[in-house]
Coordinates of C-alpha atoms in Angstrom, one line a residue:
Chain J
X1 CA 120.5 -114.4 -39.4
X2 CA 122.4 -111.2 -38.7
X3 CA 123.9 -109.1 -41.7
X4 CA 127.3 -107.6 -41.9
X5 CA 125.8 -104.4 -40.5
X6 CA 125.5 -105.8 -37.2
X7 CA 129.1 -107.6 -36.8
X8 CA 132.3 -107.0 -35.6
X9 CA 135.2 -108.6 -38.0
X10 CA 138.7 -108.9 -36.4
X11 CA 141.8 -110.4 -37.9
X12 CA 145.2 -109.8 -36.4
X13 CA 148.5 -111.3 -37.0
X14 CA 151.0 -109.7 -34.6
X15 CA 154.6 -110.8 -33.8
X16 CA 156.4 -109.5 -30.6
X17 CA 159.6 -111.6 -29.8
X18 CA 158.7 -115.0 -29.2
X19 CA 154.8 -114.2 -28.6
X20 CA 152.6 -114.4 -31.9
X21 CA 148.9 -113.2 -31.8
X22 CA 147.0 -114.8 -34.6
X23 CA 143.2 -114.2 -34.3
X24 CA 140.2 -114.3 -36.6
X25 CA 136.9 -113.2 -34.9
X26 CA 133.3 -112.7 -36.5
X27 CA 131.0 -111.4 -33.7
X28 CA 127.8 -109.8 -33.1
X29 CA 128.2 -106.1 -32.4
X30 CA 126.4 -106.3 -29.2
X31 CA 126.5 -106.8 -25.5
X32 CA 129.9 -107.7 -23.5
X33 CA 132.3 -109.9 -25.2
X34 CA 134.6 -111.3 -22.7
X35 CA 138.3 -111.9 -23.9
X36 CA 139.1 -114.8 -21.4
X37 CA 142.2 -116.9 -20.8
X38 CA 145.4 -117.1 -18.8
X39 CA 147.7 -114.5 -18.4
X40 CA 150.2 -113.9 -21.5
X41 CA 147.5 -115.5 -24.0
X42 CA 147.2 -112.4 -25.9
X43 CA 144.0 -110.8 -24.6
X44 CA 145.8 -107.4 -24.0
X45 CA 147.4 -107.5 -27.1
X46 CA 144.2 -108.2 -28.9
X47 CA 142.4 -105.3 -27.4
X48 CA 145.3 -102.8 -28.1
X49 CA 145.5 -104.1 -31.8
X50 CA 141.7 -103.2 -31.9
X51 CA 142.2 -100.0 -30.6
X52 CA 145.0 -99.3 -33.3
X53 CA 147.9 -98.9 -30.3
X54 CA 149.7 -102.0 -31.4
X55 CA 150.2 -101.8 -35.2
X56 CA 150.3 -104.8 -37.4
X57 CA 150.8 -104.8 -41.2
X58 CA 148.1 -107.3 -42.4
X59 CA 145.2 -106.5 -39.9
X60 CA 141.6 -106.2 -40.4
X61 CA 139.0 -104.6 -38.4
X62 CA 135.5 -103.6 -39.0
X63 CA 132.5 -102.7 -37.0
X64 CA 129.0 -102.3 -38.6
X65 CA 130.4 -101.6 -42.0
X66 CA 133.0 -99.2 -40.9
X67 CA 136.5 -100.3 -41.6
X68 CA 139.2 -99.3 -39.1
X69 CA 141.8 -101.2 -40.7
X70 CA 142.5 -103.2 -43.7
X71 CA 145.5 -103.4 -46.4
X72 CA 144.9 -99.6 -47.5
X73 CA 143.4 -98.0 -44.5
X74 CA 144.8 -97.6 -40.9
X75 CA 142.6 -95.0 -38.8
X76 CA 144.9 -93.4 -36.1
X77 CA 143.7 -94.2 -32.4
X78 CA 142.5 -90.9 -31.8
X79 CA 140.2 -90.8 -34.6
X80 CA 138.5 -94.0 -33.8
X81 CA 135.2 -94.0 -32.1
X82 CA 135.9 -96.4 -29.0
X83 CA 136.9 -95.7 -25.5
X84 CA 139.6 -97.8 -23.4
X85 CA 139.4 -98.4 -19.7
X86 CA 143.0 -99.3 -18.7
X87 CA 143.9 -102.0 -15.8
X88 CA 146.1 -99.2 -14.3
X89 CA 143.2 -96.4 -14.8
X90 CA 145.9 -93.9 -16.2
X91 CA 144.2 -91.0 -15.0
X92 CA 145.9 -87.8 -15.7
X93 CA 148.0 -86.9 -12.4
X94 CA 148.3 -83.1 -13.4
X95 CA 144.3 -82.8 -13.8
X96 CA 141.8 -82.9 -11.1
X97 CA 139.0 -85.4 -11.4
X98 CA 136.7 -83.1 -13.0
X99 CA 139.3 -82.1 -15.7
X100 CA 140.2 -85.6 -16.3
X101 CA 136.4 -86.5 -16.9
X102 CA 136.1 -83.4 -19.4
X103 CA 139.2 -84.4 -21.4
X104 CA 137.7 -86.8 -23.4
X105 CA 134.3 -85.2 -23.4
X106 CA 135.4 -81.7 -24.6
X107 CA 137.3 -83.5 -27.6
X108 CA 134.0 -84.8 -28.9
X109 CA 132.2 -82.3 -31.2
X110 CA 129.0 -81.0 -29.7
X111 CA 126.9 -82.5 -32.4
X112 CA 128.4 -86.0 -31.7
X113 CA 127.9 -86.1 -28.2
X114 CA 125.6 -88.9 -27.4
X115 CA 126.1 -89.0 -23.4
X116 CA 124.9 -86.4 -21.0
X117 CA 127.8 -85.4 -18.7
X118 CA 125.9 -85.2 -15.2
X119 CA 124.0 -88.6 -16.3
X120 CA 127.4 -90.5 -16.6
X121 CA 128.7 -88.7 -13.5
X122 CA 125.8 -89.8 -11.7
X123 CA 125.7 -93.4 -13.2
X124 CA 129.1 -94.1 -11.6
X125 CA 128.9 -92.3 -8.3
X126 CA 131.8 -90.0 -9.1
X127 CA 130.1 -86.3 -8.3
X128 CA 131.3 -86.3 -4.9
X129 CA 134.9 -86.6 -6.4
X130 CA 134.7 -84.1 -8.9
X131 CA 137.2 -81.4 -7.1
X132 CA 139.3 -83.9 -5.8
X133 CA 142.9 -84.6 -6.9
X134 CA 143.3 -88.1 -8.6
X135 CA 146.3 -88.7 -6.0
X136 CA 143.8 -89.0 -3.0
X137 CA 141.3 -91.5 -4.8
X138 CA 141.2 -95.1 -3.5
X139 CA 141.6 -97.9 -6.2
X140 CA 137.8 -98.3 -6.9
X141 CA 137.3 -94.6 -7.4
X142 CA 140.0 -94.4 -9.4
X143 CA 138.8 -97.1 -11.9
X144 CA 135.0 -95.4 -11.7
X145 CA 136.5 -92.1 -12.9
X146 CA 138.4 -93.8 -15.6
X147 CA 135.3 -95.6 -16.7
X148 CA 133.4 -92.3 -16.5
X149 CA 136.2 -90.6 -18.4
X150 CA 135.7 -93.4 -21.2
X151 CA 132.1 -93.1 -21.6
X152 CA 132.0 -89.3 -21.7
X153 CA 133.8 -89.8 -25.1
X154 CA 130.4 -91.2 -26.6
X155 CA 132.1 -94.3 -27.7
X156 CA 130.6 -96.8 -30.6
X157 CA 132.8 -99.7 -28.8
X158 CA 134.1 -100.0 -25.5
X159 CA 137.4 -101.7 -24.6
X160 CA 137.8 -102.9 -21.1
X161 CA 141.4 -104.4 -20.1
X162 CA 140.9 -106.2 -16.8
X163 CA 139.5 -103.3 -14.9
X164 CA 139.1 -105.0 -11.7
X165 CA 142.4 -106.7 -11.7
X166 CA 144.2 -104.3 -9.8
X167 CA 141.9 -103.8 -7.3
X168 CA 141.6 -105.5 -3.7
X169 CA 138.6 -107.5 -2.7
X170 CA 136.6 -104.6 -1.2
X171 CA 137.2 -102.3 -4.2
X172 CA 135.9 -105.1 -6.4
X173 CA 132.8 -105.3 -4.4
X174 CA 132.2 -101.7 -4.7
X175 CA 132.5 -101.5 -8.4
X176 CA 130.9 -104.6 -9.5
X177 CA 127.4 -103.0 -9.2
X178 CA 128.4 -100.2 -11.4
X179 CA 129.6 -102.7 -14.0
X180 CA 126.3 -104.8 -13.7
X181 CA 124.4 -101.3 -14.4
X182 CA 126.6 -100.5 -17.5
X183 CA 125.8 -103.9 -19.0
X184 CA 122.3 -103.1 -18.7
X185 CA 122.1 -99.6 -19.6
X186 CA 124.8 -99.3 -22.6
X187 CA 123.8 -100.3 -26.0
X188 CA 127.3 -100.6 -27.3
X189 CA 129.4 -103.4 -27.7
X190 CA 132.0 -103.9 -25.0
X191 CA 135.3 -106.1 -25.3
X192 CA 136.1 -107.1 -21.6
X193 CA 139.5 -108.6 -20.8
X194 CA 139.3 -110.9 -18.0
X195 CA 140.9 -113.8 -16.6
X196 CA 138.4 -114.2 -13.9
X197 CA 135.7 -116.9 -14.3
X198 CA 133.6 -115.2 -11.9
X199 CA 133.6 -111.8 -13.5
X200 CA 133.0 -113.4 -17.0
X201 CA 130.1 -115.2 -15.7
X202 CA 128.4 -112.1 -14.2
X203 CA 129.2 -109.9 -17.2
X204 CA 129.5 -111.5 -20.2
X205 CA 127.1 -112.0 -23.2
X206 CA 129.7 -113.8 -25.4
X207 CA 133.1 -115.5 -24.6
X208 CA 136.1 -115.4 -26.7
X209 CA 138.6 -118.3 -25.4
X210 CA 141.9 -117.4 -26.1
X211 CA 145.3 -119.4 -25.4
X212 CA 148.8 -118.7 -26.4
X213 CA 147.9 -115.9 -29.0
X214 CA 145.0 -118.0 -30.7
X215 CA 141.4 -118.0 -30.3
X216 CA 140.1 -121.5 -29.3
X217 CA 136.7 -121.2 -29.4
X218 CA 134.0 -118.1 -29.3
X219 CA 130.3 -117.9 -29.0
X220 CA 127.5 -117.3 -26.5
X221 CA 128.5 -117.6 -23.1
X222 CA 126.0 -120.1 -21.6
X223 CA 127.3 -122.5 -24.8
X224 CA 131.0 -121.9 -24.0
X225 CA 130.6 -122.6 -20.4
X226 CA 129.2 -125.9 -21.1
X227 CA 130.8 -127.5 -24.1
X228 CA 132.6 -130.5 -22.9
X229 CA 135.0 -130.2 -25.6
X230 CA 136.3 -126.8 -23.9
X231 CA 138.5 -126.7 -20.8
X232 CA 135.9 -124.6 -19.1
X233 CA 133.6 -127.4 -18.6
X234 CA 136.5 -129.4 -17.2
X235 CA 137.6 -126.8 -14.6
X236 CA 136.9 -127.5 -10.8
X237 CA 134.8 -124.6 -10.9
X238 CA 132.8 -125.7 -13.9
X239 CA 129.4 -123.9 -14.0
X240 CA 126.3 -123.0 -16.3
X241 CA 124.8 -119.5 -16.6
X242 CA 121.1 -119.8 -17.2
X243 CA 118.1 -117.0 -17.2
X244 CA 115.2 -117.1 -15.2
X245 CA 112.4 -114.6 -14.4
X246 CA 111.6 -113.3 -10.9
X247 CA 108.1 -114.7 -9.8
X248 CA 107.6 -113.6 -6.5
X249 CA 109.2 -113.3 -2.8
X250 CA 108.7 -115.4 0.4
X251 CA 109.4 -113.0 3.3
X252 CA 108.6 -115.7 5.9
X253 CA 111.2 -117.9 4.7
X254 CA 113.5 -114.9 3.2
X255 CA 113.3 -116.6 -0.2
X256 CA 112.9 -115.4 -3.7
X257 CA 110.9 -117.6 -6.2
X258 CA 112.1 -117.7 -10.0
X259 CA 110.2 -119.3 -12.9
X260 CA 112.5 -121.7 -14.8
X261 CA 110.7 -123.9 -17.6
X262 CA 107.7 -124.2 -15.6
X263 CA 109.2 -125.0 -12.3
X264 CA 109.5 -123.0 -9.5
X265 CA 113.1 -122.3 -8.1
X266 CA 113.9 -120.7 -4.6
X267 CA 117.0 -118.6 -4.0
X268 CA 117.9 -116.6 -0.9
X269 CA 116.0 -113.4 -0.6
X270 CA 117.0 -110.5 -3.1
X271 CA 115.2 -107.5 -3.6
X272 CA 114.2 -107.7 -7.4
X273 CA 110.9 -106.9 -8.7
X274 CA 108.9 -109.7 -10.1
X275 CA 108.9 -110.0 -13.7
X276 CA 112.6 -109.2 -14.1
X277 CA 115.1 -111.3 -16.0
X278 CA 117.8 -112.7 -14.0
X279 CA 120.8 -114.8 -14.6
X280 CA 121.8 -117.5 -12.5
X281 CA 124.8 -119.7 -11.9
X282 CA 124.9 -123.3 -11.3
X283 CA 128.3 -125.2 -10.4
X284 CA 128.6 -128.8 -11.9
X285 CA 129.5 -130.0 -8.5
X286 CA 125.9 -128.8 -7.2
X287 CA 124.0 -130.6 -9.5
X288 CA 122.7 -134.5 -8.9
X289 CA 120.7 -136.6 -11.1
X290 CA 117.8 -138.9 -10.1
X291 CA 115.6 -140.9 -12.3
X292 CA 112.6 -140.0 -10.6
X293 CA 111.4 -136.8 -8.9
X294 CA 112.1 -137.0 -5.5
X295 CA 109.7 -135.3 -3.0
X296 CA 111.3 -136.1 0.6
X297 CA 114.5 -134.2 0.0
X298 CA 116.0 -131.0 1.4
X299 CA 116.8 -129.9 -1.9
X300 CA 114.1 -127.3 -3.4
X301 CA 115.1 -127.0 -6.8
X302 CA 114.2 -129.9 -9.2
X303 CA 113.8 -129.6 -13.0
X304 CA 113.0 -131.9 -15.5
X305 CA 116.0 -132.4 -18.1
X306 CA 117.5 -134.4 -20.8
X307 CA 120.6 -135.9 -20.8
X308 CA 122.6 -134.6 -23.8
X309 CA 126.1 -136.1 -23.5
X310 CA 128.4 -137.4 -21.0
X311 CA 132.2 -136.9 -21.1
X312 CA 134.8 -138.5 -18.9
X313 CA 136.2 -136.2 -16.0
X314 CA 139.3 -137.6 -14.5
X315 CA 139.1 -141.4 -13.3
X316 CA 136.3 -141.6 -11.2
X317 CA 134.0 -138.9 -12.4
X318 CA 132.0 -138.0 -15.5
X319 CA 130.6 -134.4 -16.7
X320 CA 127.0 -134.9 -17.9
X321 CA 125.5 -132.1 -20.2
X322 CA 121.7 -131.7 -19.6
X323 CA 119.1 -129.7 -21.4
X324 CA 116.7 -127.8 -19.4
X325 CA 114.2 -126.4 -21.6
X326 CA 116.3 -124.7 -24.4
X327 CA 118.9 -124.0 -21.5
X328 CA 122.1 -126.0 -20.7
X329 CA 123.6 -127.0 -17.4
X330 CA 126.1 -129.4 -16.3
X331 CA 126.3 -132.1 -13.5
X332 CA 129.5 -133.7 -12.1
X333 CA 128.7 -137.0 -10.8
X334 CA 130.7 -140.3 -10.4
X335 CA 131.3 -142.8 -13.3
X336 CA 129.7 -145.5 -10.9
X337 CA 126.4 -143.2 -10.3
X338 CA 126.2 -142.7 -14.2
X339 CA 126.7 -146.3 -14.9
X340 CA 123.7 -147.1 -12.0
X341 CA 121.4 -144.7 -13.6
X342 CA 122.4 -145.9 -16.9
X343 CA 122.7 -142.6 -18.3
X344 CA 122.8 -142.1 -22.0
X345 CA 122.1 -139.1 -24.4
X346 CA 118.4 -138.3 -24.8
X347 CA 117.4 -139.9 -21.4
X348 CA 114.6 -138.2 -19.5
X349 CA 116.1 -137.5 -15.8
X350 CA 115.4 -134.9 -13.0
X351 CA 118.3 -132.4 -12.2
X352 CA 118.5 -131.5 -8.4
X353 CA 120.2 -128.2 -8.0
X354 CA 121.7 -127.9 -4.3
X355 CA 122.7 -124.0 -4.7
X356 CA 122.3 -121.4 -7.2
X357 CA 123.8 -118.1 -7.4
X358 CA 121.6 -115.2 -8.5
X359 CA 124.1 -113.2 -10.3
X360 CA 122.2 -109.9 -11.2
Chain E
X1 CA 181.6 -50.3 -4.4
X2 CA 179.6 -49.8 -7.8
X3 CA 180.3 -51.4 -11.0
X4 CA 182.1 -49.7 -13.8
X5 CA 180.8 -49.0 -16.9
X6 CA 182.8 -51.7 -18.7
X7 CA 181.5 -54.2 -16.0
X8 CA 177.7 -53.1 -16.5
X9 CA 178.3 -53.7 -20.1
X10 CA 179.8 -57.2 -19.6
X11 CA 177.1 -57.8 -17.5
X12 CA 174.4 -56.6 -20.2
X13 CA 176.4 -58.6 -22.8
X14 CA 176.4 -61.8 -20.8
X15 CA 172.7 -61.6 -19.7
X16 CA 171.6 -60.9 -23.2
X17 CA 173.6 -63.7 -24.6
X18 CA 172.3 -66.0 -21.9
X19 CA 168.9 -65.1 -22.7
X20 CA 168.8 -65.6 -26.6
X21 CA 170.6 -68.8 -26.2
X22 CA 168.3 -70.3 -23.6
X23 CA 165.2 -69.1 -25.9
X24 CA 166.9 -70.6 -28.6
X25 CA 167.7 -73.8 -27.1
X26 CA 164.2 -74.4 -25.6
X27 CA 162.7 -73.9 -29.3
X28 CA 165.3 -76.2 -30.7
X29 CA 166.0 -78.5 -27.8
X30 CA 162.4 -79.3 -27.1
X31 CA 161.6 -81.3 -30.4
X32 CA 165.0 -82.9 -30.2
X33 CA 164.5 -84.0 -26.7
X34 CA 161.1 -85.2 -27.5
X35 CA 162.3 -87.1 -30.6
X36 CA 165.3 -88.6 -28.4
X37 CA 162.6 -89.7 -25.7
X38 CA 160.0 -91.2 -27.9
X39 CA 161.8 -92.4 -31.0
X40 CA 162.7 -96.2 -31.3
X41 CA 165.0 -95.6 -33.9
X42 CA 168.2 -97.9 -33.8
X43 CA 170.8 -95.4 -34.4
X44 CA 169.5 -92.9 -31.7
X45 CA 172.4 -93.3 -29.6
X46 CA 174.7 -91.5 -32.1
X47 CA 172.5 -88.6 -31.9
X48 CA 172.8 -88.7 -28.1
X49 CA 176.3 -88.9 -28.2
X50 CA 176.5 -85.8 -30.4
X51 CA 174.4 -83.7 -28.0
X52 CA 176.5 -84.9 -25.1
X53 CA 179.7 -83.9 -26.7
X54 CA 180.3 -80.5 -25.3
X55 CA 179.9 -82.1 -21.8
X56 CA 183.3 -84.0 -22.2
X57 CA 185.1 -81.7 -24.8
X58 CA 187.5 -79.0 -24.1
X59 CA 185.5 -75.7 -24.8
X60 CA 188.6 -74.5 -26.7
X61 CA 188.4 -77.2 -29.2
X62 CA 184.6 -76.7 -29.8
X63 CA 185.7 -72.9 -30.0
X64 CA 188.3 -73.6 -32.4
X65 CA 186.3 -75.6 -34.7
X66 CA 183.5 -72.8 -34.6
X67 CA 186.3 -70.1 -35.3
X68 CA 187.3 -71.9 -38.5
X69 CA 183.9 -72.7 -39.6
X70 CA 182.4 -69.0 -38.8
X71 CA 185.6 -67.0 -39.9
X72 CA 186.0 -65.3 -43.2
X73 CA 187.6 -68.4 -44.9
X74 CA 185.5 -71.0 -43.4
X75 CA 182.6 -72.7 -45.0
X76 CA 179.7 -71.0 -43.2
X77 CA 181.9 -67.6 -43.1
X78 CA 182.9 -67.6 -46.7
X79 CA 179.5 -68.4 -47.7
X80 CA 178.0 -65.3 -45.3
X81 CA 180.6 -62.9 -47.4
X82 CA 179.6 -64.6 -50.7
X83 CA 175.9 -62.8 -50.0
X84 CA 177.6 -59.7 -48.7
X85 CA 177.0 -60.5 -45.0
X86 CA 179.7 -60.1 -42.5
X87 CA 181.7 -63.3 -41.0
X88 CA 180.4 -64.3 -37.8
X89 CA 183.6 -64.7 -36.0
X90 CA 184.0 -61.9 -33.3
X91 CA 180.3 -60.9 -33.3
X92 CA 177.6 -61.4 -30.9
X93 CA 175.7 -63.6 -33.4
X94 CA 178.8 -65.8 -33.4
X95 CA 178.5 -65.8 -29.5
X96 CA 175.0 -67.0 -29.9
X97 CA 175.8 -70.0 -32.2
X98 CA 179.0 -71.1 -30.2
X99 CA 176.8 -71.1 -27.3
X100 CA 174.1 -72.7 -28.2
X101 CA 176.4 -75.7 -29.2
X102 CA 178.0 -75.6 -26.1
X103 CA 175.0 -75.4 -23.8
X104 CA 172.9 -77.9 -25.8
X105 CA 173.2 -81.0 -23.6
X106 CA 172.2 -78.9 -20.4
X107 CA 168.8 -78.2 -22.0
X108 CA 168.3 -81.3 -24.0
X109 CA 169.2 -84.0 -21.2
X110 CA 166.6 -82.7 -18.4
X111 CA 164.0 -82.6 -21.1
X112 CA 164.4 -85.7 -22.4
X113 CA 164.6 -87.3 -19.0
X114 CA 161.4 -85.3 -18.5
X115 CA 159.6 -86.6 -21.5
X116 CA 160.9 -90.2 -20.9
X117 CA 159.3 -90.1 -17.4
X118 CA 156.1 -89.0 -18.9
X119 CA 155.9 -92.3 -20.3
X120 CA 153.9 -93.8 -23.2
X121 CA 150.8 -95.0 -21.1
X122 CA 149.6 -91.7 -20.4
X123 CA 149.9 -90.4 -24.0
X124 CA 148.4 -93.5 -25.4
X125 CA 145.4 -93.0 -22.9
X126 CA 145.0 -89.5 -24.2
X127 CA 144.9 -90.6 -27.8
X128 CA 142.2 -93.1 -26.9
X129 CA 140.3 -90.1 -25.5
X130 CA 140.5 -88.3 -29.1
X131 CA 143.7 -86.2 -28.4
X132 CA 145.9 -85.7 -31.8
X133 CA 149.6 -86.2 -31.4
X134 CA 150.1 -82.4 -31.1
X135 CA 147.3 -81.8 -28.6
X136 CA 148.6 -84.9 -26.4
X137 CA 152.1 -83.2 -26.6
X138 CA 150.8 -79.9 -25.3
X139 CA 148.2 -81.2 -23.0
X140 CA 149.9 -84.1 -21.2
X141 CA 153.7 -84.0 -22.0
X142 CA 154.5 -80.5 -21.5
X143 CA 152.6 -79.9 -18.4
X144 CA 154.0 -83.2 -16.8
X145 CA 157.3 -82.4 -17.9
X146 CA 157.2 -78.9 -16.3
X147 CA 160.0 -79.6 -13.8
X148 CA 162.3 -80.8 -16.9
X149 CA 161.6 -77.3 -18.5
X150 CA 162.5 -75.6 -15.4
X151 CA 165.7 -77.5 -14.8
X152 CA 166.3 -77.1 -18.6
X153 CA 166.0 -73.3 -18.8
X154 CA 168.0 -72.5 -15.5
X155 CA 170.8 -75.0 -16.5
X156 CA 170.9 -73.5 -20.1
X157 CA 170.8 -70.0 -18.8
X158 CA 173.4 -70.2 -16.0
X159 CA 175.7 -72.6 -18.1
X160 CA 175.9 -70.0 -20.6
X161 CA 176.6 -67.1 -18.1
X162 CA 179.6 -69.2 -16.9
X163 CA 181.2 -70.2 -20.2
X164 CA 184.7 -69.0 -20.9
X165 CA 186.8 -70.8 -23.5
X166 CA 184.3 -70.9 -26.4
X167 CA 183.4 -67.2 -25.8
X168 CA 187.1 -66.3 -26.0
X169 CA 187.9 -68.4 -29.1
X170 CA 185.1 -67.3 -31.3
X171 CA 184.0 -63.9 -29.5
X172 CA 187.4 -62.4 -28.8
X173 CA 187.2 -59.8 -26.1
X174 CA 185.5 -56.7 -27.6
X175 CA 184.3 -54.6 -24.5
X176 CA 180.5 -53.6 -25.0
X177 CA 180.2 -56.4 -28.2
X178 CA 181.7 -59.8 -27.0
X179 CA 183.1 -59.2 -23.6
X180 CA 181.2 -61.3 -21.3
X181 CA 181.4 -61.4 -17.3
X182 CA 183.7 -64.4 -17.0
X183 CA 186.2 -62.9 -19.4
X184 CA 185.8 -59.4 -17.6
X185 CA 186.7 -61.3 -14.3
X186 CA 190.0 -63.0 -15.9
X187 CA 190.9 -59.2 -17.2
X188 CA 190.4 -58.0 -13.8
X189 CA 192.7 -60.5 -12.3
X190 CA 195.3 -60.1 -15.2
X191 CA 195.6 -56.6 -14.2
X192 CA 195.3 -57.2 -10.2
X193 CA 192.1 -55.6 -9.9
X194 CA 191.2 -57.9 -7.1
X195 CA 188.3 -56.0 -5.7
X196 CA 186.4 -55.9 -9.1
X197 CA 187.1 -59.3 -9.4
X198 CA 185.6 -60.0 -6.3
X199 CA 182.5 -58.3 -6.9
X200 CA 181.6 -59.9 -10.0
X201 CA 182.8 -63.3 -9.0
X202 CA 180.9 -63.2 -5.7
X203 CA 177.9 -61.8 -7.8
X204 CA 177.9 -64.8 -10.2
X205 CA 178.5 -67.4 -7.2
X206 CA 175.5 -65.9 -5.5
X207 CA 173.2 -65.7 -8.5
X208 CA 174.0 -69.4 -9.5
X209 CA 173.5 -70.6 -6.1
X210 CA 170.1 -69.1 -5.4
X211 CA 169.0 -70.3 -9.1
X212 CA 169.8 -73.9 -8.2
X213 CA 168.2 -73.6 -4.8
X214 CA 164.9 -72.3 -6.7
X215 CA 165.0 -75.2 -9.0
X216 CA 165.6 -77.8 -6.6
X217 CA 163.1 -76.3 -4.2
X218 CA 160.4 -75.8 -6.8
X219 CA 161.0 -79.5 -8.1
X220 CA 160.8 -81.1 -4.7
X221 CA 157.3 -79.2 -4.1
X222 CA 155.9 -80.8 -7.1
X223 CA 157.2 -84.3 -6.1
X224 CA 155.5 -83.7 -2.5
X225 CA 152.5 -82.5 -4.4
X226 CA 152.4 -86.0 -5.9
X227 CA 153.1 -85.2 -9.4

């Protein structure tokens, strides 16, 4: 059990015209916490309330025993130790890239600086841009500068508001590796607002599911994606996230083998050193179920699994929740097949996985 | 053709008046414009209307009320006399006070527009980067509103140089003390000295035109540079 020292507690009630934000959250203060939901569900309002940019009377926010807001206290935004990455980047147009980066960095007392200027510049690959005018940057470059500028304030909490949403496909591809690197190297909690399931699957550790100003559910990403009582598991692109360890590479067939609950999984070759932990995404539609292990099949990836529960998915299909070791995956099959195999909770089966995406 | 001593004195009074008035207006107008641009207060429009009043009011009306206020029997003038001071009517200080009111919208409105166009987003961003309100004002708002400051300065200065009615009402026409160029021109025409009137009028016309060309040219360059 984690103590309050490692927790983020947030409670906000906010009325803006027709819209009402009413949330109460208690999350571990670690990793990437995705705020996920459709446009207008209050993700950004929640982020702004955390930052203190949106004032509300009866709010509460604390992180690791430090209270930023309660009935008596309201720490002004510029005194809160967070950094904010805006969707529109908001680079200062009258300052060069370098001066933009220095703006926040210089406002942190030397004794409290926890990051090295050059290190952050290198991490986000912005050193070739330093002398440039911000007006001459591409969308992806602007966002990298904005992220570097935020990190240079030595934040204890990073708030990111859809940093990829305004970018074209090419810029997204360009910036995603940097975000994944951040995910690995930062040891501060990150709130990441997104309405893209793909981004969330790649980056999030915790997921806060929002709808119409309210929190529908929150918890670890792997649980949230596979909970059949939540809408995510009923999406056409319903998916599960599991972790595995890189085992070896097969140059001849251009495959990378992963170790997963004692089974060997094959994925298209990716240059990752053996022993690394990786994230896998498995779509529910790519998983089929057999009672016995098939041998003469084109499918390479087969794992023993246990049926946890079944849930109707439209008239003809069912969503089956399967336990694979301590992890969970989803399988979407027809109701007819489920009946033919007499699937029921507790039944041991084999999951055949047709396609696996390696996320990191 | 050289300027006479009286014309030179009028020119000096005019430049001194415009300089002092512009400086005062920038000092007072900047916080006022900032407040007008940023405040969410419901009755803000009342203040905006008061600031804009000199745009539509005949200068003589403004001058008349100021004369009443500042004269020996007016509330302000009377108070000054009670404390052993001089009434302000028909003095240079009186001119400055009148001109500050009269030129107020020409300084406040460009500044307010400039501050409004800076917008809240960049200021919020600066706050998230640890800048205090005052810090944000000087490092973000003021540099980004630079074209507005230039416009405000030039309009405030040029408008004060060109005023007539208010000055005549509360300044009188005391050569070397309160006689400004615009009134000197009027006097020359009254006495049929068209040559002298031409010289002063042409000079003012040229100066005003050059100032505006400089402002518009500078602001255009800034826009082209992507600001």
